[in-house]
Amino acid sequence: MDNVIKQFVLEGEPVSCEPYGCGHINRTYLLRTDTDRRYILQMLNGAVFPDPEGLMENVIAVTAFIARQAEDPREALRLNPTHDGALYAKDGEGNVWRLYDYVENSICLQAPEQPGDFYQSAVAFGTFQNRLASFPAGTLHETIPNFHNTPDRYRKFRAALEADVCGRAGQVQPEIRFVLNREEQAGALQQMRQSGQLPTRVTHNDTKLNNVMLDAVTRKALCVIDLDTVMPGLAAYDFGDSIRFGAATAAEDEKDLSKMQMSLDAYETFTRGFLTACTGLTELERQTLPLGAKLMTLECGVRFLTDYLEGDVYFSIHRPEHNLDRARTQFKLVEDMERKWDEMTAIVARLSEQR
Ligand code: ADP
Ligand code: GN1
Ligand code: MG
């Protein structure tokens, strides 16, 4: 890592570099220097992102675009250059590394702690989409093709099931049935995207609460981070993935499923913040927001279960059945959303009218 750090222009001499955060994909480190400067050093996961250079082009363009609209410099992530003037470095194995300014005086939450936190995350993601409304979406690289193409996720699930390389399918029959029973409805958003009924937007596509920074004092939205999956997408993806994670009453890997529900209060709070910040959605886009919540949750569960069947090759795990536990919480949430469906659609309709 020393060889990587040396490539970047730093303020001061490095004094420590420790693993940081709870991401499932990249390797993230907090780098400190003797002048008390803090940086976030990240190595991109090359297995997940086949075109890291294209990905960095996206991140460079999007952060510059947002920086031009920012009132506080912390509203846009800032990449630090190498001595050669590039905005990323490579190590001896060809891995791509980047160095962000640490967003100072900020907090990043794994779950909402105060009533306004989830609202502020909705403002952050809604503002992000709004600020990028005039960004030329066609110039972005598709960093993970078919990322939120749910039918494609089903195809990969079926392939993993067929191969069953770890011999795990036998023990997860109820989960497999849960997934297959919902296959018919899983393509609804994809169909509306392909037919052009829903407009393509620049979306973040990984709108977990822990991809938002809030100001540590005011707890107001500062910026969204983890821009690796910024690609053309649907508004319902960003709304839906936020609900999946932040309106859940338990952690994504909770083992006690009785704790896991989708909070209608949190759902309503997020919807209010998102519709306030993300103006200009079409009527059909607003109507499909609840569907986004359900399908992003189902899709994420399918991805966790697929990874479990494939031997935990994609998401970082910290215990043997971690991906299975994660899949189960997602399916519990989907069931709860199915029960609360009428309320979910009514909330979006009511808040849309009030705007
Ligand atoms: P992953 O793709 O693995 O989720 P992230 O980019 O989300 O990686 O980073 C992981 C964690 O590191 C975040 O949840 C956040 O806590 C922290 N983090 C990332 N970038 C910054 C930053 N610029 N300033 C402060 N903290 C950050
Ligand atoms: C991953 O990188 P991170 O931890 O923010 C994943 C998301 C999943 C999420 C589930 C590039 O997000 O798609 O929804 O885990 N990111 C990628 O927690 O696959
Ligand atoms: Mg993240």
mmCIF file of C-alpha atoms and ligand atoms in Angstrom:
data_model
loop_
_atom_site.group_PDB
_atom_site.id
_atom_site.type_symbol
_atom_site.label_atom_id
_atom_site.label_comp_id
_atom_site.label_asym_id
_atom_site.label_seq_id
_atom_site.Cartn_x
_atom_site.Cartn_y
_atom_site.Cartn_z
ATOM 1 C CA MET A 1 0.000 0.000 0.000
ATOM 2 C CA ASP A 2 2.956 2.307 0.656
ATOM 3 C CA ASN A 3 3.705 2.324 -3.053
ATOM 4 C CA VAL A 4 0.167 3.432 -3.776
ATOM 5 C CA ILE A 5 0.125 6.164 -1.120
ATOM 6 C CA LYS A 6 3.429 7.534 -2.451
ATOM 7 C CA GLN A 7 1.836 8.182 -5.832
ATOM 8 C CA PHE A 8 -0.645 10.731 -4.443
ATOM 9 C CA VAL A 9 0.019 14.377 -3.561
ATOM 10 C CA LEU A 10 -0.599 14.561 0.194
ATOM 11 C CA GLU A 11 -0.720 17.386 2.664
ATOM 12 C CA GLY A 12 1.820 16.206 5.258
ATOM 13 C CA GLU A 13 3.430 12.806 5.782
ATOM 14 C CA PRO A 14 1.239 9.721 6.210
ATOM 15 C CA VAL A 15 1.075 8.469 9.808
ATOM 16 C CA SER A 16 -1.629 5.781 9.647
ATOM 17 C CA CYS A 17 -3.840 3.945 7.202
ATOM 18 C CA GLU A 18 -6.553 1.736 8.707
ATOM 19 C CA PRO A 19 -9.473 -0.232 7.224
ATOM 20 C CA TYR A 20 -12.611 1.880 7.424
ATOM 21 C CA GLY A 21 -16.404 1.674 7.007
ATOM 22 C CA CYS A 22 -18.880 -1.128 6.367
ATOM 23 C CA GLY A 23 -18.994 -1.377 2.565
ATOM 24 C CA HIS A 24 -19.555 -4.784 0.978
ATOM 25 C CA ILE A 25 -17.559 -4.163 -2.202
ATOM 26 C CA ASN A 26 -14.439 -1.982 -2.192
ATOM 27 C CA ARG A 27 -11.477 -1.857 0.198
ATOM 28 C CA THR A 28 -11.691 1.408 2.102
ATOM 29 C CA TYR A 29 -9.002 2.925 4.358
ATOM 30 C CA LEU A 30 -8.774 6.049 6.471
ATOM 31 C CA LEU A 31 -5.415 7.709 5.803
ATOM 32 C CA ARG A 32 -4.102 10.287 8.288
ATOM 33 C CA THR A 33 -1.110 12.568 7.922
ATOM 34 C CA ASP A 34 1.054 14.395 10.459
ATOM 35 C CA THR A 35 -0.782 17.632 9.680
ATOM 36 C CA ASP A 36 -4.071 16.034 10.807
ATOM 37 C CA ARG A 37 -5.349 15.806 7.263
ATOM 38 C CA ARG A 38 -7.668 12.857 6.689
ATOM 39 C CA TYR A 39 -8.291 11.089 3.407
ATOM 40 C CA ILE A 40 -10.338 8.119 2.256
ATOM 41 C CA LEU A 41 -8.159 5.750 0.252
ATOM 42 C CA GLN A 42 -10.053 3.125 -1.745
ATOM 43 C CA MET A 43 -9.106 0.165 -3.862
ATOM 44 C CA LEU A 44 -11.779 -0.681 -6.402
ATOM 45 C CA ASN A 45 -12.974 -4.254 -6.463
ATOM 46 C CA GLY A 46 -11.707 -5.400 -9.856
ATOM 47 C CA ALA A 47 -13.895 -8.504 -9.889
ATOM 48 C CA VAL A 48 -17.044 -6.401 -9.488
ATOM 49 C CA PHE A 49 -16.034 -3.527 -11.783
ATOM 50 C CA PRO A 50 -14.591 -4.832 -15.053
ATOM 51 C CA ASP A 51 -13.799 -1.338 -16.409
ATOM 52 C CA PRO A 52 -12.304 0.665 -13.502
ATOM 53 C CA GLU A 53 -10.980 3.369 -15.840
ATOM 54 C CA GLY A 54 -14.442 3.932 -17.290
ATOM 55 C CA LEU A 55 -15.835 3.957 -13.764
ATOM 56 C CA MET A 56 -13.341 6.638 -12.726
ATOM 57 C CA GLU A 57 -14.282 8.711 -15.791
ATOM 58 C CA ASN A 58 -17.877 8.625 -14.523
ATOM 59 C CA VAL A 59 -16.872 9.612 -10.989
ATOM 60 C CA ILE A 60 -14.615 12.439 -12.209
ATOM 61 C CA ALA A 61 -17.318 13.853 -14.491
ATOM 62 C CA VAL A 62 -20.148 13.550 -11.964
ATOM 63 C CA THR A 63 -18.220 15.023 -9.022
ATOM 64 C CA ALA A 64 -17.078 17.974 -11.198
ATOM 65 C CA PHE A 65 -20.645 18.551 -12.391
ATOM 66 C CA ILE A 66 -21.979 18.596 -8.831
ATOM 67 C CA ALA A 67 -19.094 20.734 -7.538
ATOM 68 C CA ARG A 68 -20.174 23.507 -9.931
ATOM 69 C CA GLN A 69 -23.604 23.596 -8.245
ATOM 70 C CA ALA A 70 -22.395 23.206 -4.648
ATOM 71 C CA GLU A 71 -22.780 25.876 -1.998
ATOM 72 C CA ASP A 72 -20.588 24.044 0.553
ATOM 73 C CA PRO A 73 -17.454 22.267 -0.812
ATOM 74 C CA ARG A 74 -18.467 19.173 1.172
ATOM 75 C CA GLU A 75 -21.472 18.740 -1.168
ATOM 76 C CA ALA A 76 -19.217 17.178 -3.814
ATOM 77 C CA LEU A 77 -16.689 14.411 -3.249
ATOM 78 C CA ARG A 78 -13.179 15.631 -4.100
ATOM 79 C CA LEU A 79 -10.584 13.371 -5.695
ATOM 80 C CA ASN A 80 -6.918 14.092 -5.006
ATOM 81 C CA PRO A 81 -4.376 13.936 -7.844
ATOM 82 C CA THR A 82 -1.271 11.821 -8.141
ATOM 83 C CA HIS A 83 2.123 13.426 -8.776
ATOM 84 C CA ASP A 84 1.462 12.708 -12.470
ATOM 85 C CA GLY A 85 -1.760 14.703 -12.358
ATOM 86 C CA ALA A 86 -4.064 11.673 -12.681
ATOM 87 C CA LEU A 87 -7.064 11.250 -10.371
ATOM 88 C CA TYR A 88 -6.371 7.594 -9.637
ATOM 89 C CA ALA A 89 -3.356 5.335 -9.253
ATOM 90 C CA LYS A 90 -2.583 1.707 -10.055
ATOM 91 C CA ASP A 91 -0.702 -0.790 -7.925
ATOM 92 C CA GLY A 92 1.643 -3.505 -9.195
ATOM 93 C CA GLU A 93 -1.276 -5.893 -9.725
ATOM 94 C CA GLY A 94 -3.229 -3.433 -11.838
ATOM 95 C CA ASN A 95 -5.752 -2.544 -9.105
ATOM 96 C CA VAL A 96 -7.159 0.978 -9.299
ATOM 97 C CA TRP A 97 -6.899 3.188 -6.186
ATOM 98 C CA ARG A 98 -8.317 6.643 -5.527
ATOM 99 C CA LEU A 99 -7.971 9.169 -2.770
ATOM 100 C CA TYR A 100 -10.908 11.284 -1.644
ATOM 101 C CA ASP A 101 -10.849 14.134 0.817
ATOM 102 C CA TYR A 102 -12.419 12.909 4.017
ATOM 103 C CA VAL A 103 -15.779 14.684 4.356
ATOM 104 C CA GLU A 104 -15.057 16.500 7.614
ATOM 105 C CA ASN A 105 -17.572 17.236 10.369
ATOM 106 C CA SER A 106 -19.909 14.671 8.931
ATOM 107 C CA ILE A 107 -21.647 11.485 10.023
ATOM 108 C CA CYS A 108 -22.478 8.348 8.071
ATOM 109 C CA LEU A 109 -25.174 6.132 9.574
ATOM 110 C CA GLN A 110 -25.934 2.410 9.363
ATOM 111 C CA ALA A 111 -29.498 3.108 10.525
ATOM 112 C CA PRO A 112 -31.437 6.321 11.207
ATOM 113 C CA GLU A 113 -30.809 7.546 14.766
ATOM 114 C CA GLN A 114 -33.018 10.627 14.884
ATOM 115 C CA PRO A 115 -36.366 11.347 13.217
ATOM 116 C CA GLY A 116 -34.870 13.710 10.647
ATOM 117 C CA ASP A 117 -31.987 11.458 9.516
ATOM 118 C CA PHE A 118 -33.909 9.390 7.006
ATOM 119 C CA TYR A 119 -35.665 12.485 5.700
ATOM 120 C CA GLN A 120 -32.266 14.069 5.095
ATOM 121 C CA SER A 121 -31.038 11.019 3.196
ATOM 122 C CA ALA A 122 -34.087 11.393 0.936
ATOM 123 C CA VAL A 123 -33.141 15.027 0.389
ATOM 124 C CA ALA A 124 -29.569 13.950 -0.418
ATOM 125 C CA PHE A 125 -30.559 11.371 -3.027
ATOM 126 C CA GLY A 126 -33.385 13.501 -4.440
ATOM 127 C CA THR A 127 -31.029 16.466 -4.787
ATOM 128 C CA PHE A 128 -28.374 14.261 -6.380
ATOM 129 C CA GLN A 129 -30.798 13.140 -9.073
ATOM 130 C CA ASN A 130 -32.089 16.660 -9.569
ATOM 131 C CA ARG A 131 -28.615 18.154 -9.916
ATOM 132 C CA LEU A 132 -27.747 15.563 -12.528
ATOM 133 C CA ALA A 133 -30.979 16.047 -14.495
ATOM 134 C CA SER A 134 -29.111 18.041 -17.158
ATOM 135 C CA PHE A 135 -26.035 15.773 -17.147
ATOM 136 C CA PRO A 136 -25.623 13.980 -20.506
ATOM 137 C CA ALA A 137 -26.547 10.473 -19.323
ATOM 138 C CA GLY A 138 -25.430 8.886 -22.585
ATOM 139 C CA THR A 139 -21.793 9.777 -21.842
ATOM 140 C CA LEU A 140 -21.704 7.610 -18.708
ATOM 141 C CA HIS A 141 -20.125 4.164 -18.812
ATOM 142 C CA GLU A 142 -22.357 1.324 -17.670
ATOM 143 C CA THR A 143 -20.039 0.223 -14.854
ATOM 144 C CA ILE A 144 -22.031 -2.943 -14.132
ATOM 145 C CA PRO A 145 -24.212 -3.870 -17.100
ATOM 146 C CA ASN A 146 -27.788 -4.845 -16.210
ATOM 147 C CA PHE A 147 -27.242 -3.763 -12.596
ATOM 148 C CA HIS A 148 -30.944 -3.256 -11.790
ATOM 149 C CA ASN A 149 -32.300 -5.424 -14.578
ATOM 150 C CA THR A 150 -34.303 -7.686 -12.286
ATOM 151 C CA PRO A 151 -35.163 -10.333 -14.938
ATOM 152 C CA ASP A 152 -31.434 -10.621 -15.650
ATOM 153 C CA ARG A 153 -30.812 -11.106 -11.907
ATOM 154 C CA TYR A 154 -33.352 -13.934 -12.091
ATOM 155 C CA ARG A 155 -31.483 -15.506 -15.013
ATOM 156 C CA LYS A 156 -28.272 -15.445 -12.981
ATOM 157 C CA PHE A 157 -30.117 -16.895 -10.003
ATOM 158 C CA ARG A 158 -31.451 -19.770 -12.099
ATOM 159 C CA ALA A 159 -27.967 -20.483 -13.445
ATOM 160 C CA ALA A 160 -26.548 -20.558 -9.905
ATOM 161 C CA LEU A 161 -29.364 -22.841 -8.806
ATOM 162 C CA GLU A 162 -28.760 -25.219 -11.687
ATOM 163 C CA ALA A 163 -25.005 -25.352 -11.046
ATOM 164 C CA ASP A 164 -25.367 -25.513 -7.251
ATOM 165 C CA VAL A 165 -21.574 -25.576 -6.971
ATOM 166 C CA CYS A 166 -21.560 -25.731 -3.160
ATOM 167 C CA GLY A 167 -24.453 -28.177 -2.804
ATOM 168 C CA ARG A 168 -26.389 -25.567 -0.789
ATOM 169 C CA ALA A 169 -29.666 -25.502 -2.752
ATOM 170 C CA GLY A 170 -31.151 -28.433 -0.827
ATOM 171 C CA GLN A 171 -31.129 -26.489 2.439
ATOM 172 C CA VAL A 172 -32.746 -23.327 1.079
ATOM 173 C CA GLN A 173 -35.831 -24.673 -0.673
ATOM 174 C CA PRO A 174 -38.303 -22.245 1.008
ATOM 175 C CA GLU A 175 -36.180 -19.269 -0.068
ATOM 176 C CA ILE A 176 -35.880 -20.633 -3.606
ATOM 177 C CA ARG A 177 -39.664 -21.065 -3.805
ATOM 178 C CA PHE A 178 -40.144 -17.513 -2.505
ATOM 179 C CA VAL A 179 -38.014 -16.176 -5.342
ATOM 180 C CA LEU A 180 -39.519 -18.294 -8.104
ATOM 181 C CA ASN A 181 -43.097 -17.494 -7.003
ATOM 182 C CA ARG A 182 -42.442 -13.824 -7.719
ATOM 183 C CA GLU A 183 -40.638 -14.144 -11.025
ATOM 184 C CA GLU A 184 -43.596 -13.009 -13.130
ATOM 185 C CA GLN A 185 -43.908 -9.610 -11.422
ATOM 186 C CA ALA A 186 -40.137 -9.055 -11.275
ATOM 187 C CA GLY A 187 -39.871 -7.621 -14.810
ATOM 188 C CA ALA A 188 -42.432 -4.818 -14.475
ATOM 189 C CA LEU A 189 -39.992 -1.894 -14.170
ATOM 190 C CA GLN A 190 -37.648 -3.274 -16.802
ATOM 191 C CA GLN A 191 -40.550 -3.519 -19.265
ATOM 192 C CA MET A 192 -41.583 0.087 -18.627
ATOM 193 C CA ARG A 193 -37.974 1.204 -19.068
ATOM 194 C CA GLN A 194 -37.557 -0.671 -22.340
ATOM 195 C CA SER A 195 -40.851 0.555 -23.765
ATOM 196 C CA GLY A 196 -39.861 4.151 -22.971
ATOM 197 C CA GLN A 197 -42.843 4.712 -20.655
ATOM 198 C CA LEU A 198 -40.397 5.660 -17.914
ATOM 199 C CA PRO A 199 -37.620 8.178 -18.661
ATOM 200 C CA THR A 200 -34.005 7.229 -18.142
ATOM 201 C CA ARG A 201 -32.328 9.426 -15.521
ATOM 202 C CA VAL A 202 -28.827 9.632 -14.108
ATOM 203 C CA THR A 203 -29.253 7.559 -10.970
ATOM 204 C CA HIS A 204 -27.004 6.487 -8.116
ATOM 205 C CA ASN A 205 -28.260 2.900 -7.970
ATOM 206 C CA ASP A 206 -26.892 2.087 -4.507
ATOM 207 C CA THR A 207 -28.861 4.441 -2.289
ATOM 208 C CA LYS A 208 -28.204 2.907 1.096
ATOM 209 C CA LEU A 209 -28.288 5.225 4.077
ATOM 210 C CA ASN A 210 -24.583 4.524 4.620
ATOM 211 C CA ASN A 211 -23.856 6.058 1.231
ATOM 212 C CA VAL A 212 -24.978 9.491 2.493
ATOM 213 C CA MET A 213 -23.035 11.975 4.585
ATOM 214 C CA LEU A 214 -24.911 14.263 6.976
ATOM 215 C CA ASP A 215 -23.482 17.322 8.685
ATOM 216 C CA ALA A 216 -22.385 16.256 12.176
ATOM 217 C CA VAL A 217 -23.888 19.343 13.834
ATOM 218 C CA THR A 218 -27.022 20.193 11.868
ATOM 219 C CA ARG A 219 -27.590 16.599 10.639
ATOM 220 C CA LYS A 220 -28.596 18.079 7.275
ATOM 221 C CA ALA A 221 -27.764 16.288 4.021
ATOM 222 C CA LEU A 222 -24.275 17.048 2.727
ATOM 223 C CA CYS A 223 -23.569 14.691 -0.118
ATOM 224 C CA VAL A 224 -23.920 11.184 -1.417
ATOM 225 C CA ILE A 225 -20.855 8.970 -1.711
ATOM 226 C CA ASP A 226 -20.079 5.590 -3.317
ATOM 227 C CA LEU A 227 -20.532 6.800 -6.881
ATOM 228 C CA ASP A 228 -19.305 3.594 -8.557
ATOM 229 C CA THR A 229 -22.761 2.614 -9.750
ATOM 230 C CA VAL A 230 -23.852 6.019 -11.045
ATOM 231 C CA MET A 231 -25.361 5.100 -14.398
ATOM 232 C CA PRO A 232 -28.454 5.742 -16.467
ATOM 233 C CA GLY A 233 -31.405 4.263 -14.559
ATOM 234 C CA LEU A 234 -34.904 4.805 -13.198
ATOM 235 C CA ALA A 235 -35.991 7.141 -10.399
ATOM 236 C CA ALA A 236 -37.748 4.143 -8.834
ATOM 237 C CA TYR A 237 -34.411 2.341 -8.393
ATOM 238 C CA ASP A 238 -33.004 5.077 -6.155
ATOM 239 C CA PHE A 239 -36.211 5.553 -4.213
ATOM 240 C CA GLY A 240 -36.660 1.791 -3.848
ATOM 241 C CA ASP A 241 -33.171 0.889 -2.698
ATOM 242 C CA SER A 242 -33.342 3.600 -0.038
ATOM 243 C CA ILE A 243 -36.585 2.182 1.327
ATOM 244 C CA ARG A 244 -35.168 -1.344 1.276
ATOM 245 C CA PHE A 245 -32.326 -0.349 3.572
ATOM 246 C CA GLY A 246 -33.457 2.673 5.555
ATOM 247 C CA ALA A 247 -37.150 1.943 6.181
ATOM 248 C CA ALA A 248 -36.265 -1.508 7.506
ATOM 249 C CA THR A 249 -36.713 -1.911 11.253
ATOM 250 C CA ALA A 250 -33.629 -4.147 11.569
ATOM 251 C CA ALA A 251 -30.184 -4.489 10.024
ATOM 252 C CA GLU A 252 -29.763 -6.041 6.602
ATOM 253 C CA ASP A 253 -28.164 -9.132 8.196
ATOM 254 C CA GLU A 254 -30.424 -9.484 11.268
ATOM 255 C CA LYS A 255 -30.915 -13.151 12.192
ATOM 256 C CA ASP A 256 -34.083 -12.630 14.232
ATOM 257 C CA LEU A 257 -36.603 -12.119 11.445
ATOM 258 C CA SER A 258 -39.350 -11.157 13.889
ATOM 259 C CA LYS A 259 -37.535 -7.809 14.173
ATOM 260 C CA MET A 260 -37.686 -7.128 10.441
ATOM 261 C CA GLN A 261 -40.471 -4.996 8.988
ATOM 262 C CA MET A 262 -40.895 -2.110 6.604
ATOM 263 C CA SER A 263 -41.846 0.916 8.674
ATOM 264 C CA LEU A 264 -44.682 2.837 7.004
ATOM 265 C CA ASP A 265 -43.732 5.919 9.013
ATOM 266 C CA ALA A 266 -40.178 5.799 7.673
ATOM 267 C CA TYR A 267 -41.525 5.116 4.188
ATOM 268 C CA GLU A 268 -43.729 8.187 4.381
ATOM 269 C CA THR A 269 -40.879 10.319 5.721
ATOM 270 C CA PHE A 270 -38.585 9.283 2.892
ATOM 271 C CA THR A 271 -41.267 9.790 0.255
ATOM 272 C CA ARG A 272 -41.876 13.311 1.498
ATOM 273 C CA GLY A 273 -38.165 14.188 1.357
ATOM 274 C CA PHE A 274 -37.609 12.560 -2.025
ATOM 275 C CA LEU A 275 -40.596 14.236 -3.705
ATOM 276 C CA THR A 276 -39.608 17.596 -2.239
ATOM 277 C CA ALA A 277 -35.999 17.404 -3.463
ATOM 278 C CA CYS A 278 -36.484 15.533 -6.716
ATOM 279 C CA THR A 279 -38.829 17.744 -8.641
ATOM 280 C CA GLY A 280 -39.792 17.036 -12.211
ATOM 281 C CA LEU A 281 -40.752 13.380 -11.905
ATOM 282 C CA THR A 282 -43.497 12.332 -14.306
ATOM 283 C CA GLU A 283 -46.802 11.050 -12.937
ATOM 284 C CA LEU A 284 -45.940 7.497 -13.929
ATOM 285 C CA GLU A 285 -42.522 7.798 -12.275
ATOM 286 C CA ARG A 286 -44.205 8.787 -9.024
ATOM 287 C CA GLN A 287 -46.725 5.971 -9.342
ATOM 288 C CA THR A 288 -43.958 3.428 -9.772
ATOM 289 C CA LEU A 289 -42.061 4.430 -6.607
ATOM 290 C CA PRO A 290 -43.725 1.756 -4.410
ATOM 291 C CA LEU A 291 -42.945 -0.828 -7.088
ATOM 292 C CA GLY A 292 -39.321 0.336 -6.939
ATOM 293 C CA ALA A 293 -39.263 -0.364 -3.192
ATOM 294 C CA LYS A 294 -40.639 -3.869 -3.636
ATOM 295 C CA LEU A 295 -38.566 -4.848 -6.658
ATOM 296 C CA MET A 296 -35.265 -3.424 -5.379
ATOM 297 C CA THR A 297 -35.790 -5.415 -2.174
ATOM 298 C CA LEU A 298 -36.733 -8.595 -4.014
ATOM 299 C CA GLU A 299 -33.796 -8.139 -6.400
ATOM 300 C CA CYS A 300 -31.340 -7.590 -3.568
ATOM 301 C CA GLY A 301 -32.601 -10.742 -1.845
ATOM 302 C CA VAL A 302 -32.190 -12.658 -5.109
ATOM 303 C CA ARG A 303 -28.613 -11.342 -5.396
ATOM 304 C CA PHE A 304 -27.744 -12.380 -1.823
ATOM 305 C CA LEU A 305 -29.251 -15.839 -2.357
ATOM 306 C CA THR A 306 -27.442 -16.216 -5.698
ATOM 307 C CA ASP A 307 -24.152 -15.325 -3.995
ATOM 308 C CA TYR A 308 -24.885 -17.834 -1.232
ATOM 309 C CA LEU A 309 -25.467 -20.553 -3.853
ATOM 310 C CA GLU A 310 -22.288 -19.547 -5.702
ATOM 311 C CA GLY A 311 -20.148 -19.763 -2.558
ATOM 312 C CA ASP A 312 -20.034 -16.105 -1.422
ATOM 313 C CA VAL A 313 -17.916 -14.787 -4.258
ATOM 314 C CA TYR A 314 -19.407 -11.280 -4.597
ATOM 315 C CA PHE A 315 -20.451 -9.654 -1.298
ATOM 316 C CA SER A 316 -17.977 -9.498 1.613
ATOM 317 C CA ILE A 317 -19.120 -11.878 4.359
ATOM 318 C CA HIS A 318 -18.180 -11.985 8.036
ATOM 319 C CA ARG A 319 -19.768 -15.341 8.945
ATOM 320 C CA PRO A 320 -20.565 -18.543 7.015
ATOM 321 C CA GLU A 321 -24.284 -17.963 6.370
ATOM 322 C CA HIS A 322 -24.085 -14.196 6.118
ATOM 323 C CA ASN A 323 -25.511 -13.990 2.613
ATOM 324 C CA LEU A 324 -28.337 -16.356 3.494
ATOM 325 C CA ASP A 325 -29.237 -14.228 6.523
ATOM 326 C CA ARG A 326 -29.200 -11.157 4.294
ATOM 327 C CA ALA A 327 -31.432 -12.837 1.697
ATOM 328 C CA ARG A 328 -33.914 -13.823 4.403
ATOM 329 C CA THR A 329 -34.271 -10.268 5.751
ATOM 330 C CA GLN A 330 -34.971 -9.032 2.236
ATOM 331 C CA PHE A 331 -37.683 -11.639 1.670
ATOM 332 C CA LYS A 332 -39.243 -10.799 5.021
ATOM 333 C CA LEU A 333 -39.336 -7.155 3.937
ATOM 334 C CA VAL A 334 -40.906 -8.048 0.580
ATOM 335 C CA GLU A 335 -43.663 -9.976 2.389
ATOM 336 C CA ASP A 336 -44.274 -7.035 4.673
ATOM 337 C CA MET A 337 -44.474 -4.669 1.693
ATOM 338 C CA GLU A 338 -46.980 -6.991 0.043
ATOM 339 C CA ARG A 339 -49.132 -6.737 3.176
ATOM 340 C CA LYS A 340 -48.769 -2.951 3.293
ATOM 341 C CA TRP A 341 -49.103 -2.407 -0.449
ATOM 342 C CA ASP A 342 -52.331 -0.386 -0.396
ATOM 343 C CA GLU A 343 -50.937 1.988 2.222
ATOM 344 C CA MET A 344 -47.674 2.355 0.295
ATOM 345 C CA THR A 345 -49.444 3.393 -2.896
ATOM 346 C CA ALA A 346 -51.856 5.663 -0.984
ATOM 347 C CA ILE A 347 -48.964 7.518 0.710
ATOM 348 C CA VAL A 348 -47.257 8.238 -2.611
ATOM 349 C CA ALA A 349 -50.555 9.372 -4.168
ATOM 350 C CA ARG A 350 -51.379 11.661 -1.229
ATOM 351 C CA LEU A 351 -47.908 13.232 -1.049
ATOM 352 C CA SER A 352 -47.799 13.675 -4.841
ATOM 353 C CA GLU A 353 -51.058 15.616 -4.735
ATOM 354 C CA GLN A 354 -49.814 17.870 -1.936
ATOM 355 C CA ARG A 355 -46.848 19.031 -3.988
HETATM 356 P P1 ADP B 1 -18.352 0.536 -0.593
HETATM 357 O O1 ADP B 1 -18.561 0.587 -2.091
HETATM 358 O O2 ADP B 1 -17.471 -0.582 -0.211
HETATM 359 O O3 ADP B 1 -19.638 0.593 0.139
HETATM 360 P P2 ADP B 1 -18.017 3.381 0.160
HETATM 361 O O4 ADP B 1 -17.507 4.337 -0.861
HETATM 362 O O5 ADP B 1 -19.469 3.416 0.460
HETATM 363 O O6 ADP B 1 -17.519 1.890 -0.241
HETATM 364 O O7 ADP B 1 -17.177 3.636 1.494
HETATM 365 C C1 ADP B 1 -17.341 2.834 2.664
HETATM 366 C C2 ADP B 1 -17.562 3.732 3.884
HETATM 367 O O8 ADP B 1 -16.443 4.626 4.042
HETATM 368 C C3 ADP B 1 -18.783 4.638 3.809
HETATM 369 O O9 ADP B 1 -19.947 3.989 4.244
HETATM 370 C C4 ADP B 1 -18.376 5.813 4.716
HETATM 371 O O10 ADP B 1 -18.601 5.487 6.075
HETATM 372 C C5 ADP B 1 -16.873 5.908 4.512
HETATM 373 N N1 ADP B 1 -16.511 6.925 3.512
HETATM 374 C C6 ADP B 1 -16.374 6.756 2.169
HETATM 375 N N2 ADP B 1 -15.999 7.890 1.555
HETATM 376 C C7 ADP B 1 -15.875 8.826 2.530
HETATM 377 C C8 ADP B 1 -15.463 10.213 2.541
HETATM 378 N N3 ADP B 1 -15.115 10.847 1.433
HETATM 379 N N4 ADP B 1 -15.449 10.859 3.751
HETATM 380 C C9 ADP B 1 -15.788 10.205 4.896
HETATM 381 N N5 ADP B 1 -16.160 8.911 4.929
HETATM 382 C C10 ADP B 1 -16.215 8.223 3.789
HETATM 383 C C1 GN1 B 2 -23.385 -3.308 -2.126
HETATM 384 O O1 GN1 B 2 -21.023 -1.189 -1.944
HETATM 385 P P1 GN1 B 2 -22.159 -1.205 -0.978
HETATM 386 O O2 GN1 B 2 -21.896 -1.982 0.259
HETATM 387 O O3 GN1 B 2 -22.675 0.203 -0.738
HETATM 388 C C2 GN1 B 2 -23.894 -3.459 -3.563
HETATM 389 C C3 GN1 B 2 -25.331 -2.971 -3.655
HETATM 390 C C4 GN1 B 2 -26.214 -3.753 -2.705
HETATM 391 C C5 GN1 B 2 -25.645 -3.598 -1.285
HETATM 392 C C6 GN1 B 2 -26.402 -4.443 -0.304
HETATM 393 C C7 GN1 B 2 -21.694 -2.463 -6.439
HETATM 394 O O4 GN1 B 2 -23.359 -1.938 -1.790
HETATM 395 O O5 GN1 B 2 -25.820 -3.150 -4.979
HETATM 396 O O6 GN1 B 2 -27.541 -3.276 -2.730
HETATM 397 O O7 GN1 B 2 -24.249 -3.997 -1.242
HETATM 398 N N1 GN1 B 2 -23.043 -2.718 -4.469
HETATM 399 C C8 GN1 B 2 -22.618 -3.291 -5.613
HETATM 400 O O8 GN1 B 2 -26.076 -4.032 0.992
HETATM 401 O O9 GN1 B 2 -22.953 -4.409 -5.980
HETATM 402 MG MG MG B 3 -21.071 2.091 0.298
#
